[in-house]
Every structure is written in C-alpha cells, then in structure tokens.
Short mmCIF file of C-alpha atoms in Angstrom, two decimals:
data_model
loop_
_atom_site.label_atom_id
_atom_site.label_comp_id
_atom_site.label_asym_id
_atom_site.label_seq_id
_atom_site.Cartn_x
_atom_site.Cartn_y
_atom_site.Cartn_z
CA GLY L 1464 -22.36 16.16 13.32
CA ALA L 1465 -23.72 12.74 14.40
CA VAL L 1466 -24.87 12.78 18.32
CA VAL L 1467 -25.58 9.54 20.06
CA SER L 1468 -27.15 10.14 23.51
CA GLN L 1469 -26.72 7.37 26.21
CA HIS L 1470 -29.04 7.46 29.24
CA PRO L 1471 -28.20 7.28 32.17
CA SER L 1472 -24.80 8.27 32.41
CA TRP L 1473 -24.49 6.58 35.89
CA VAL L 1474 -26.58 4.32 37.86
CA ILE L 1475 -26.67 2.49 41.24
CA CYS L 1476 -28.75 -0.41 41.74
CA LYS L 1477 -29.40 -3.25 44.14
CA SER L 1478 -28.10 -6.99 43.27
CA GLY L 1479 -31.07 -8.83 42.08
CA THR L 1480 -32.86 -5.95 40.06
CA SER L 1481 -32.93 -5.09 36.49
CA VAL L 1482 -31.71 -1.78 35.10
CA LYS L 1483 -32.53 -0.59 31.66
CA ILE L 1484 -29.90 1.67 29.40
CA GLU L 1485 -30.92 3.69 26.60
CA CYS L 1486 -28.91 4.52 23.29
CA ARG L 1487 -30.48 7.35 20.92
CA SER L 1488 -29.40 8.39 17.73
CA LEU L 1489 -30.37 12.15 17.85
CA ASP L 1490 -29.87 13.33 14.32
CA PHE L 1491 -29.60 10.05 11.98
CA GLN L 1492 -31.04 6.92 11.53
CA ALA L 1493 -29.15 4.22 12.75
CA THR L 1494 -29.97 0.58 11.03
CA THR L 1495 -27.46 -1.26 13.48
CA MET L 1496 -26.14 -0.47 16.91
CA PHE L 1497 -23.67 -2.38 19.21
CA TRP L 1498 -23.42 -2.75 22.74
CA TYR L 1499 -19.75 -2.56 24.59
CA ARG L 1500 -18.56 -3.33 27.89
CA GLN L 1501 -15.63 -1.58 29.32
CA PHE L 1502 -13.47 -2.61 32.74
CA PRO L 1503 -11.17 -0.02 34.11
CA LYS L 1504 -8.27 0.28 31.76
CA GLN L 1505 -9.52 -2.35 29.38
CA SER L 1506 -10.54 -2.73 26.05
CA LEU L 1507 -13.79 -2.13 24.81
CA MET L 1508 -15.63 -5.66 24.60
CA LEU L 1509 -18.32 -6.10 22.12
CA MET L 1510 -21.07 -7.82 23.74
CA ALA L 1511 -23.99 -7.73 20.89
CA THR L 1512 -25.08 -6.47 17.68
CA SER L 1513 -28.59 -5.09 17.07
CA ASN L 1514 -30.39 -4.31 13.83
CA GLU L 1515 -33.88 -2.54 13.94
CA GLY L 1516 -36.84 -4.97 13.99
CA SER L 1517 -34.55 -8.05 14.53
CA LYS L 1518 -33.17 -10.13 17.23
CA ALA L 1519 -29.82 -9.14 18.54
CA THR L 1520 -26.50 -11.03 17.44
CA TYR L 1521 -24.54 -11.97 20.58
CA GLU L 1522 -20.77 -12.38 21.14
CA GLN L 1523 -19.61 -15.76 22.30
CA GLY L 1524 -19.70 -16.16 25.92
CA VAL L 1525 -22.29 -13.04 26.23
CA GLU L 1526 -25.48 -14.18 28.30
CA LYS L 1527 -28.22 -12.83 26.05
CA ASP L 1528 -30.85 -13.89 28.83
CA LYS L 1529 -29.05 -11.55 31.40
CA PHE L 1530 -28.22 -8.87 28.71
CA LEU L 1531 -31.57 -7.96 26.87
CA ILE L 1532 -31.33 -5.96 23.80
CA ASN L 1533 -34.17 -4.40 21.99
CA HIS L 1534 -33.87 -2.37 18.97
CA ALA L 1535 -37.48 -1.18 18.35
CA SER L 1536 -36.76 1.67 15.79
CA LEU L 1537 -33.94 3.30 13.98
CA THR L 1538 -33.18 5.49 16.33
CA LEU L 1539 -33.33 3.62 19.94
CA SER L 1540 -31.72 0.57 21.15
CA THR L 1541 -31.90 -0.72 24.90
CA LEU L 1542 -29.73 -2.71 26.61
CA THR L 1543 -31.43 -4.35 30.10
CA VAL L 1544 -29.28 -5.96 32.64
CA THR L 1545 -31.58 -8.50 34.26
CA SER L 1546 -31.05 -9.64 38.03
CA ALA L 1547 -27.88 -7.62 37.99
CA HIS L 1548 -25.21 -8.86 40.21
CA PRO L 1549 -21.73 -6.99 41.42
CA GLU L 1550 -19.87 -8.76 38.76
CA ASP L 1551 -22.13 -6.89 36.21
CA SER L 1552 -20.84 -3.74 37.71
CA SER L 1553 -18.91 -1.81 34.51
CA PHE L 1554 -19.13 0.78 31.87
CA TYR L 1555 -21.39 0.12 29.09
CA ILE L 1556 -20.99 1.72 26.04
CA CYS L 1557 -23.31 2.11 22.78
CA SER L 1558 -22.25 2.84 19.19
CA ALA L 1559 -24.78 3.51 16.27
CA ARG L 1560 -23.81 3.23 12.95
CA ARG L 1561 -24.93 5.25 9.81
CA GLY L 1562 -24.61 4.92 6.01
CA GLY L 1563 -21.77 2.67 5.18
CA GLY L 1564 -19.80 0.28 7.27
CA THR L 1565 -16.46 2.23 7.45
CA PRO L 1566 -15.39 3.39 11.10
CA ASP L 1567 -15.95 6.78 10.35
CA GLY L 1568 -19.71 6.25 10.17
CA TYR L 1569 -19.75 4.62 13.82
CA THR L 1570 -20.64 7.48 16.82
CA PHE L 1571 -20.41 6.20 20.15
CA GLY L 1572 -22.39 7.28 23.18
CA SER L 1573 -20.92 8.69 26.60
CA GLY L 1574 -21.30 5.57 28.33
CA THR L 1575 -23.20 4.26 31.74
CA ARG L 1576 -21.49 3.36 34.53
CA LEU L 1577 -23.14 0.69 36.51
CA THR L 1578 -22.72 -0.22 40.05
CA VAL L 1579 -24.53 -2.98 41.81
CA VAL L 1580 -24.38 -2.92 45.27
CA GLY A 319 -10.97 -15.10 16.58
CA GLN A 320 -9.90 -11.61 17.13
CA SER A 321 -7.06 -10.29 18.85
CA LEU A 322 -5.16 -6.89 18.84
CA GLU A 323 -1.99 -6.39 20.51
CA GLN A 324 -0.81 -2.60 21.65
CA PRO A 325 1.68 -1.42 24.41
CA SER A 326 -0.41 -0.49 27.50
CA GLU A 327 1.48 3.00 28.10
CA VAL A 328 3.35 5.43 26.07
CA THR A 329 4.89 8.71 27.56
CA ALA A 330 6.20 11.56 25.68
CA VAL A 331 6.83 15.46 26.28
CA GLU A 332 4.96 18.40 24.34
CA GLY A 333 6.04 18.86 20.85
CA ALA A 334 7.30 15.20 20.41
CA ILE A 335 6.34 12.73 18.05
CA VAL A 336 5.02 9.17 19.22
CA GLN A 337 4.15 6.00 17.35
CA ILE A 338 1.60 3.45 18.69
CA ASN A 339 1.61 0.19 17.22
CA CYS A 340 -1.06 -2.56 16.86
CA THR A 341 -0.58 -5.93 15.92
CA TYR A 342 -3.44 -8.49 15.01
CA GLN A 343 -4.77 -11.67 14.44
CA THR A 344 -8.16 -11.08 12.95
CA SER A 345 -10.36 -13.41 10.30
CA GLY A 346 -12.60 -11.80 7.92
CA PHE A 347 -10.84 -8.51 8.56
CA TYR A 348 -11.56 -5.52 6.59
CA GLY A 349 -9.47 -2.73 8.03
CA LEU A 350 -7.93 -1.09 11.17
CA SER A 351 -9.09 1.74 12.74
CA TRP A 352 -7.95 4.14 15.50
CA TYR A 353 -10.04 5.88 18.29
CA GLN A 354 -9.19 8.17 21.24
CA GLN A 355 -10.98 8.06 24.65
CA HIS A 356 -10.49 10.23 27.38
CA ASP A 357 -11.42 9.02 30.85
CA GLY A 358 -14.92 8.07 31.24
CA GLY A 359 -15.77 9.36 28.01
CA ALA A 360 -16.90 8.33 24.59
CA PRO A 361 -14.69 6.92 22.11
CA THR A 362 -13.81 9.15 19.24
CA PHE A 363 -13.04 8.24 15.74
CA LEU A 364 -9.56 9.04 14.71
CA SER A 365 -8.12 7.28 11.21
CA TYR A 366 -9.20 4.26 9.20
CA ASN A 367 -7.28 2.26 7.10
CA ALA A 368 -8.73 0.09 4.63
CA LEU A 369 -5.89 -0.23 2.25
CA ASP A 370 -2.18 -0.62 3.11
CA GLY A 371 -0.35 2.50 3.76
CA LEU A 372 -0.39 5.67 5.08
CA GLU A 373 -3.52 7.91 5.91
CA GLU A 374 -2.77 11.25 7.12
CA THR A 375 -5.11 13.57 9.16
CA GLY A 376 -3.81 16.89 10.61
CA ARG A 377 -1.44 15.85 13.16
CA PHE A 378 -2.28 12.32 13.23
CA SER A 379 -1.45 9.44 10.63
CA SER A 380 -2.20 6.00 10.87
CA PHE A 381 -0.51 3.12 8.87
CA LEU A 382 -1.32 -0.43 7.83
CA SER A 383 0.16 -3.31 6.24
CA ARG A 384 -2.26 -6.36 5.73
CA SER A 385 1.00 -8.95 4.97
CA ASP A 386 2.94 -8.02 8.47
CA SER A 387 -0.68 -7.76 10.65
CA TYR A 388 0.77 -4.39 11.45
CA GLY A 389 -0.53 -1.05 12.15
CA TYR A 390 0.35 1.81 13.62
CA LEU A 391 -1.17 5.52 14.79
CA LEU A 392 1.48 8.62 14.72
CA LEU A 393 0.88 11.57 16.71
CA GLN A 394 3.13 14.53 16.09
CA GLU A 395 3.40 17.80 17.74
CA LEU A 396 1.99 16.58 20.67
CA GLN A 397 -0.03 18.36 22.83
CA MET A 398 -1.09 17.99 26.74
CA LYS A 399 -4.74 17.37 25.53
CA ASP A 400 -3.52 14.38 23.44
CA SER A 401 -3.13 12.43 27.06
CA ALA A 402 -5.95 9.99 26.54
CA SER A 403 -6.33 6.01 25.93
CA TYR A 404 -5.86 5.15 22.09
CA PHE A 405 -7.46 2.01 20.62
CA CYS A 406 -7.07 0.01 17.63
CA ALA A 407 -9.80 -2.09 16.22
CA GLY A 408 -10.29 -4.24 13.56
CA LEU A 409 -13.44 -4.14 11.28
CA ARG A 410 -14.95 -7.63 10.77
CA GLY A 411 -17.82 -7.96 8.42
CA SER A 412 -18.90 -5.89 5.50
CA THR A 413 -22.65 -6.51 6.21
CA LEU A 414 -22.63 -6.16 10.55
CA GLY A 415 -19.35 -4.11 10.30
CA ARG A 416 -18.55 -5.14 13.66
CA LEU A 417 -15.39 -3.57 15.23
CA TYR A 418 -13.02 -5.64 17.87
CA PHE A 419 -10.78 -3.43 19.79
CA GLY A 420 -7.40 -3.98 21.46
CA ARG A 421 -6.72 -3.51 24.84
CA GLY A 422 -5.73 0.16 24.51
CA THR A 423 -2.65 2.55 25.06
CA GLN A 424 -2.70 4.94 27.81
CA LEU A 425 -0.54 8.10 26.39
CA THR A 426 0.51 10.59 28.98
CA VAL A 427 2.26 13.99 27.53
CA TRP A 428 4.55 15.69 29.95
CA PRO A 429 5.07 19.47 29.60
#
C-alpha cells in the first residue's frame, strides 16, 4: 500500500531557530501534498497545499513567510518553520495525494511533534 | 467557509453499535469522508461518500445526505481497538482536492 514517511517524528528546538520537516511518498508519486497542524484534542487544520514545481497555496491566516513549503519533486515536500516560537509548538502532519481526487487516495504521514523552548 | 461539527466524545461497550454524526457548512463541497486517528498517530482513511446514501465497508458504514448537510459514521460490533478519535472531513475542489476536518470525536470502548 501507499506509504508516506515523515521525518523527524519529534523535534525540540530553541526559540528563534528554524526547523525543517520532510514528507516523502515512498512508493508512489504525489503531485499534491498537504500540510496540517493539530493541537491536542483538536482538529487537523489545513495549513497549505503544495504542488510539485509550483508555489504552495496557503490557507487564510497562515503566514507563508513563517511556514515555508517546498515541493521540489514528486516524492518530497518540506515544511520549514522559521524563527520558531513556543506558540508554534504543535503536531504537524503531511498528506500526499496519489491518482484521482477522492479521499481514499490520500495517505498521511505519522506526524512531527514540534516543541519550541 | 468550512465548518464541520461533530460530538466531542462518545462512549460505548464492546459489541455495541455507535453512530457519530457530522453536520457541515462547506462551500464547493464534493463529498464527506471519515478518518480514524489513534493518539499521536497518522489519520487513516475509513470511508467516503460522494453521493447521498449509505456506504458499507465491513464493520463501518457511512451515510451522507447533501440536502440536510449531514452525515454519520456507524461502527458495529465495537472492539476495544476501535477506541480512537474519528474525524469527518469535507472534500473541497475537484482539482486541488483539499480536505477540511471536523474537530473529531473521541470514542472510548469499554469492556
């Protein structure tokens, strides 16, 4: 089956530093990848949609200069949290879409727990 | 905008049947899907309704009524391992296909 690898699974960083999170589709090509943010006991909030070779589309209220997304290949998308602050601490999850647009074609990564101290 | 409402918690015993409802207000909406997430894990796909009616997949069934902006997930023959969070998600946009999630329902199954 389709597998999406997300790395790292957890990271602790100091306030003011930047953190990069990778999302890879291991056995399929993903023309579209999505990034979500999830607070404890809360919903997955869509942050941005990235298409290979083009600029990401950010949801309203998401700072594109703070959350840099790069989708350089059909199997890799990265999210960089720049100048991280404690309020950026959260669980970040990526999703990769293969084939058509129905939800059974979306595979989620296992998430990255970011803690900013 | 996108807004999907579902109960925050549901409890049931093993072997029982539970229904998790989802009402939504989503523009440009193509269908309703359901995901399961165990603590700290990846959401996994359960079911998708593009059309009105019932979709059955093993112990899980999902229903959609577009006219009522309403759907539900039905879980039968509950097992302890079904304890998890369940999210409804609306699919918006045929090209980009964005999924917008509800707040999730925490299901606890007791022995």
